[in-house]
Tab-separated table of C-alpha atoms in Angstrom:
chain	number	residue	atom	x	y	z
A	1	UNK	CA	-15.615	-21.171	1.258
A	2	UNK	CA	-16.245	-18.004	2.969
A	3	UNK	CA	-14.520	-15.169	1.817
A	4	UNK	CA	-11.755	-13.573	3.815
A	5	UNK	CA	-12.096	-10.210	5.294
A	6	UNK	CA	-9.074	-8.007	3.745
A	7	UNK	CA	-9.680	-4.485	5.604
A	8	UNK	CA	-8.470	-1.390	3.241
A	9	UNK	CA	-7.119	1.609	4.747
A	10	UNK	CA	-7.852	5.021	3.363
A	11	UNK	CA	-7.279	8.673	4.114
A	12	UNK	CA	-10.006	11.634	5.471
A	13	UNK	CA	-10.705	14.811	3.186
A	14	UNK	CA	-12.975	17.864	2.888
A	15	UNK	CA	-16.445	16.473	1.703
A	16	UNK	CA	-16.308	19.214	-1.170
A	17	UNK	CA	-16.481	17.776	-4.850
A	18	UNK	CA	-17.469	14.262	-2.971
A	19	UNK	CA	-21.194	14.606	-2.489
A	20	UNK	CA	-24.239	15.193	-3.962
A	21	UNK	CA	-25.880	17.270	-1.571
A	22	UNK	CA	-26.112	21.392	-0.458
A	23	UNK	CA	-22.798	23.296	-0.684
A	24	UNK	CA	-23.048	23.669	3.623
A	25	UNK	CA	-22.057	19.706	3.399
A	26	UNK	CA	-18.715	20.782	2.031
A	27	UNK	CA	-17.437	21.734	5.527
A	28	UNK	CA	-17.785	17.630	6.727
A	29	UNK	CA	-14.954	15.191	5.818
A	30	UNK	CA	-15.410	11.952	4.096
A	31	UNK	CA	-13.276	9.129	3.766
A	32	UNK	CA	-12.211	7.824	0.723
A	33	UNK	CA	-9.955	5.540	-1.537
A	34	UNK	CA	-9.735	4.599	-5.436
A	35	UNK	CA	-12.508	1.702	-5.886
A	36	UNK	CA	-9.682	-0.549	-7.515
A	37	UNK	CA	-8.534	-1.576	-4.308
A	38	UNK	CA	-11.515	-3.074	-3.303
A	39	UNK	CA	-12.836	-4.000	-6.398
A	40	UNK	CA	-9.663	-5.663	-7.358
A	41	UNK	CA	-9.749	-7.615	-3.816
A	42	UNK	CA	-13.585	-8.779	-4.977
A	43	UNK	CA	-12.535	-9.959	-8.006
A	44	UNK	CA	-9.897	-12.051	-6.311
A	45	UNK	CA	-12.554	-13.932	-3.841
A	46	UNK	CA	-11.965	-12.086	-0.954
A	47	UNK	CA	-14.402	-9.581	1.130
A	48	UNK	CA	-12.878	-5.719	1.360
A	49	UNK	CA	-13.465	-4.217	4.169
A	50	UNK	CA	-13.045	-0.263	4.827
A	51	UNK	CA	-10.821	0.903	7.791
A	52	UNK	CA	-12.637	3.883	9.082
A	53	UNK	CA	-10.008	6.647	10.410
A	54	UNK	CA	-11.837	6.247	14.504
A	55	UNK	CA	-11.449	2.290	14.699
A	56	UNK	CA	-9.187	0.965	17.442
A	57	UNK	CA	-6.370	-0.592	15.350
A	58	UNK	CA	-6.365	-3.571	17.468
A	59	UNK	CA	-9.442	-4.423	17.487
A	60	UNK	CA	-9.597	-3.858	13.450
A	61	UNK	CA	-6.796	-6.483	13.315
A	62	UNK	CA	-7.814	-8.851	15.333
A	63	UNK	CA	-10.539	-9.371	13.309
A	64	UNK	CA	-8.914	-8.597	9.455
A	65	UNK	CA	-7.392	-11.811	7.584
A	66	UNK	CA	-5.644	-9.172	5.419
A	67	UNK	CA	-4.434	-5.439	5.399
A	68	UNK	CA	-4.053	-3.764	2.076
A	69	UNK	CA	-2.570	-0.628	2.999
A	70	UNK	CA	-3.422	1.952	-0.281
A	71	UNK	CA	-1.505	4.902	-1.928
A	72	UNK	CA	-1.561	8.444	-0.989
A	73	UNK	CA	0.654	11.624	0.250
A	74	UNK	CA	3.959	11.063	1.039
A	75	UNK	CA	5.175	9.920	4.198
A	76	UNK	CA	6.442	12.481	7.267
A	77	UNK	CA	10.203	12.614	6.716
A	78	UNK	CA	10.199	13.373	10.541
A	79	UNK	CA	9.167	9.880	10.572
A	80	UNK	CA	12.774	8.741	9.455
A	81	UNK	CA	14.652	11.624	10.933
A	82	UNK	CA	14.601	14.272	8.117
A	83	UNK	CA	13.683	17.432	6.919
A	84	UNK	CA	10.675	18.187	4.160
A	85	UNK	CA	11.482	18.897	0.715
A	86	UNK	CA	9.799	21.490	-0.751
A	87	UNK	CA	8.006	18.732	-3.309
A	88	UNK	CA	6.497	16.594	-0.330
A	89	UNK	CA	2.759	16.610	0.690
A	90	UNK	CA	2.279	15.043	4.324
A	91	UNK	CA	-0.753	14.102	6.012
A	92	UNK	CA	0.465	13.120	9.738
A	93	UNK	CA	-2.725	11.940	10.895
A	94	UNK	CA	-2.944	9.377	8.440
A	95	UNK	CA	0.791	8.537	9.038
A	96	UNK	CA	0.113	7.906	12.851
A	97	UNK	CA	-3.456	5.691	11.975
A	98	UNK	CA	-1.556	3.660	9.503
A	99	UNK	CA	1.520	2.997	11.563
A	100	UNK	CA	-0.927	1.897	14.320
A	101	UNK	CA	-2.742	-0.708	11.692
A	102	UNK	CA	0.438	-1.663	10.690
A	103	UNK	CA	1.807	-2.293	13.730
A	104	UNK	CA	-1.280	-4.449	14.695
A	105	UNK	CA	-1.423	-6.362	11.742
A	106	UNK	CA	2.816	-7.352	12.390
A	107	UNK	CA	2.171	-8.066	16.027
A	108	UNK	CA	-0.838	-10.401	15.154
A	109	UNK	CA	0.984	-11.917	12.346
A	110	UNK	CA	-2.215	-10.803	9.520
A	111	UNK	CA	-1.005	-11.013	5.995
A	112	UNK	CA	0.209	-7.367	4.496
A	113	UNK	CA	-0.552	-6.241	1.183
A	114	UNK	CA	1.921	-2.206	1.049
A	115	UNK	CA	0.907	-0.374	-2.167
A	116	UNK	CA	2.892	2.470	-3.194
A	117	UNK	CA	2.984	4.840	-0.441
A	118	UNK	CA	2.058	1.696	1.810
A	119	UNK	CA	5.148	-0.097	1.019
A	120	UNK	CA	7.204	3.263	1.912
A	121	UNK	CA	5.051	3.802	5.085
A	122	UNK	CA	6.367	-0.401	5.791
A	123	UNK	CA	9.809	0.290	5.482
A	124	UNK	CA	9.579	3.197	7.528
A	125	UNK	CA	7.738	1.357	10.175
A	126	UNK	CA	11.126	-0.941	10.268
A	127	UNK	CA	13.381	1.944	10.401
A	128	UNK	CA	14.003	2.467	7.392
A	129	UNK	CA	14.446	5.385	5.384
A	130	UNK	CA	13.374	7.041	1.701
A	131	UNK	CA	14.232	8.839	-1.435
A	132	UNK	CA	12.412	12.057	-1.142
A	133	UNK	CA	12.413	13.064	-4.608
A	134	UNK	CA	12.991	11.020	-7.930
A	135	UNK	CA	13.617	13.571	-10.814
A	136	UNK	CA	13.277	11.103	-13.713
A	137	UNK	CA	11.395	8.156	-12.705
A	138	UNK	CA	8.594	7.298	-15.662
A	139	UNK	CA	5.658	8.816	-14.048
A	140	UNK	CA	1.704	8.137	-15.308
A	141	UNK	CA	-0.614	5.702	-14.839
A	142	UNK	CA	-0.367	4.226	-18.850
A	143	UNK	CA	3.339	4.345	-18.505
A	144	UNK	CA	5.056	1.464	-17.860
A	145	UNK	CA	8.165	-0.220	-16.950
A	146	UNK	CA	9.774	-3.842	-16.288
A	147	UNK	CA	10.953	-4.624	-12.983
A	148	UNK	CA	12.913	-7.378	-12.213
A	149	UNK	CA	12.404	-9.744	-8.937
A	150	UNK	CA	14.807	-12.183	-6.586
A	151	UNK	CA	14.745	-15.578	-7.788
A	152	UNK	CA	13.125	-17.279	-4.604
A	153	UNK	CA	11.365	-14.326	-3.280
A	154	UNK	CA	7.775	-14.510	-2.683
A	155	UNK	CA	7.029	-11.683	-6.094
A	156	UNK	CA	9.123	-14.112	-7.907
A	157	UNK	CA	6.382	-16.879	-7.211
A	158	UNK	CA	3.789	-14.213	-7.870
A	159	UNK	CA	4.951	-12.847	-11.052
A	160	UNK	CA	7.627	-14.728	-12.181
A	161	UNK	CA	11.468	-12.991	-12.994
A	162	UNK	CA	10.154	-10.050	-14.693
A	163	UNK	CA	6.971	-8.209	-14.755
A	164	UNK	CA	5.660	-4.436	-16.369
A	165	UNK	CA	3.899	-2.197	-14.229
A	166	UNK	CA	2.708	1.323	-14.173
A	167	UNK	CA	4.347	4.327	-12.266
A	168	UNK	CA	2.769	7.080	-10.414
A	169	UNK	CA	5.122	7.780	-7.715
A	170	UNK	CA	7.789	10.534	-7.060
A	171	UNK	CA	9.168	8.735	-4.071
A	172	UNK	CA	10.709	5.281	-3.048
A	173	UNK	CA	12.542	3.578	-1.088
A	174	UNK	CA	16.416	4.187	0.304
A	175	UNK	CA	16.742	1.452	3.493
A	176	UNK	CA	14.149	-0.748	3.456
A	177	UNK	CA	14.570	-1.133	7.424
A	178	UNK	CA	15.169	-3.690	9.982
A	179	UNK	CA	13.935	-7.570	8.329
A	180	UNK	CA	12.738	-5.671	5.055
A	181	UNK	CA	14.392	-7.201	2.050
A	182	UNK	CA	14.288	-5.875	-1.638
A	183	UNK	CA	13.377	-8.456	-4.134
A	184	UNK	CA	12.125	-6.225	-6.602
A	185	UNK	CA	14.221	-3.201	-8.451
A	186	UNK	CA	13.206	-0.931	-11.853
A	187	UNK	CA	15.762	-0.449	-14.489
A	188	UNK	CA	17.167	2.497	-12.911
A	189	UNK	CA	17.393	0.336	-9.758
A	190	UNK	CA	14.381	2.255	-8.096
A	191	UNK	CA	13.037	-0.405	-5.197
A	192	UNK	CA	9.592	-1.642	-6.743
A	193	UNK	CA	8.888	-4.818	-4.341
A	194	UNK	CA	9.886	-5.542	-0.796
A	195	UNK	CA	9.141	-8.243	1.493
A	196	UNK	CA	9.444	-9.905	4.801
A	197	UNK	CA	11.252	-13.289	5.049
A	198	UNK	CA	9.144	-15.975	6.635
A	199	UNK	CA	6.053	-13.132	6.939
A	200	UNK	CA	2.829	-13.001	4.619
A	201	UNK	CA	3.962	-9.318	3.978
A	202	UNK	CA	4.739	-7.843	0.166
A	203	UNK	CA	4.898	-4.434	-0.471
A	204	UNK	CA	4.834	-3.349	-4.225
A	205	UNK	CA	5.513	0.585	-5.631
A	206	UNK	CA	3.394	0.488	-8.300
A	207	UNK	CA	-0.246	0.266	-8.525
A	208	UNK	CA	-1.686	-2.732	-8.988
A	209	UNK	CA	-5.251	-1.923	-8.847
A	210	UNK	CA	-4.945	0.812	-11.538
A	211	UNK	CA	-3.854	-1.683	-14.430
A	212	UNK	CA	-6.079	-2.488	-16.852
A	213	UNK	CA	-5.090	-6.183	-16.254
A	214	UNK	CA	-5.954	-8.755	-13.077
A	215	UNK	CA	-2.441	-8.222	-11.287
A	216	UNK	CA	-1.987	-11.456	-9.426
A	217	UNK	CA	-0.524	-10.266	-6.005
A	218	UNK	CA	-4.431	-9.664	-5.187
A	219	UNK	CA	-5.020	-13.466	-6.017
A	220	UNK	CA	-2.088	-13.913	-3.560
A	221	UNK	CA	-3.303	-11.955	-0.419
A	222	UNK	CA	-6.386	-13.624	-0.826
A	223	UNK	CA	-5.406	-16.845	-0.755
A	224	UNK	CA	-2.659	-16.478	1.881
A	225	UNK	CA	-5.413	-14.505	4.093
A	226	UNK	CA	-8.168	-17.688	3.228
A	227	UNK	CA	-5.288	-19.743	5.225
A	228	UNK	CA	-4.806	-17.374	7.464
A	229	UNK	CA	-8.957	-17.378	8.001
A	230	UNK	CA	-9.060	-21.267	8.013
A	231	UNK	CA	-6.672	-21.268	11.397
């Protein structure tokens, strides 16, 4: 069966540190994301597909079975009607881009996979608002933590009533936003797993890709955007 095309969004920096060419290079921008994303997604069956920053949103989607959106800077709290704390790192641009891809992907009814800042960019999307700061969330990619999900959500099917995962984020979710329910919560009742009723769309607040296990919501998007690719 022919894999399905899962497109992977990603963020624009200063070329420095990222090539291996002459130091004038440094002053172009690349475009980049951690490999696990898509090399996760290619151990899962599917075919990963990078977003570039310049592609009309629309026309991405119509042609994605998937969107994975990936971790990053923290969201604009202008986004959700507040001020900056003095802790968050914004990148607009990528904000605006990833709004417009999600927005696309909704509105054409493609499968959603929101990781980490991706599931806070979601809930924003729908209104919703976030937790700028967490002072004592477990933070580190080896650390881990159990979080618990919503008997009959779709994370419950994926993982079962309990799963560990790793933590690397200093922000999360306060309203998840208009249709956006939590299924998933940390010990300290930090949201860790949203989702939209009736929608192939599951946002998760760790990072999936980073653990040094196959985490199965991959498995999921990929077979949910195979249907979706089948139609």
């Amino acid at each position: 069966m022919t894999p399905p095309l899962v497109g992977v969004s990603g963020r624009r920096r200063g070329a420095a540190g990222a090539h291996d060419g002459p130091a004038a290079l440094d002053v172009l921008q690349v475009e980049v994301y951690f490999t696990g994303y898509a090399d996760r997604l290619a151990e899962a069956g599917a075919l990963p597909v990078h977003l570039p920053a310049r592609a009309d949103p629309g026309e991405v989607m119509s042609r994605m079975d998937a969107l994975v959106l990936t971790g990053g800077s923290d969201v604009d709290p202008a986004l959700y009607g507040q001020e900056a704390l003095p802790s968050v790192r914004v990148d607009r641009a990528r904000d605006d881009r990833e709004l417009a891809l999600l927005a696309a992907a909704l509105e054409r009814d493609v499968p959603v996979l929101a990781i980490c800042r991706g599931m806070q960019l979601l809930a924003v999307h729908l209104g919703g608002t976030l937790v700028q700061h967490l002072e004592s969330h477990p933070l580190g990619r080896d650390d881990t933590h159990e979080v618990r999900f919503a008997a009959g959500s779709v994370v419950h099917g994926i993982y079962g009533g309990s799963y560990r995962v790793n933590s690397l984020h200093h922000q999360a979710v306060a309203e998840p936003g208009a249709g956006l329910v939590c299924v998933g919560h940390a010990p300290d009742g930090v949201v860790e797993a949203v989702e939209l009723p009736g929608r192939d769309v599951v946002g998760v607040q760790w990072h999936p890709e980073q653990l040094r296990h196959a985490d199965p919501v991959f498995a999921w998007l990929t077979r949910v955007a195979m249907v979706k690719s089948s139609r």
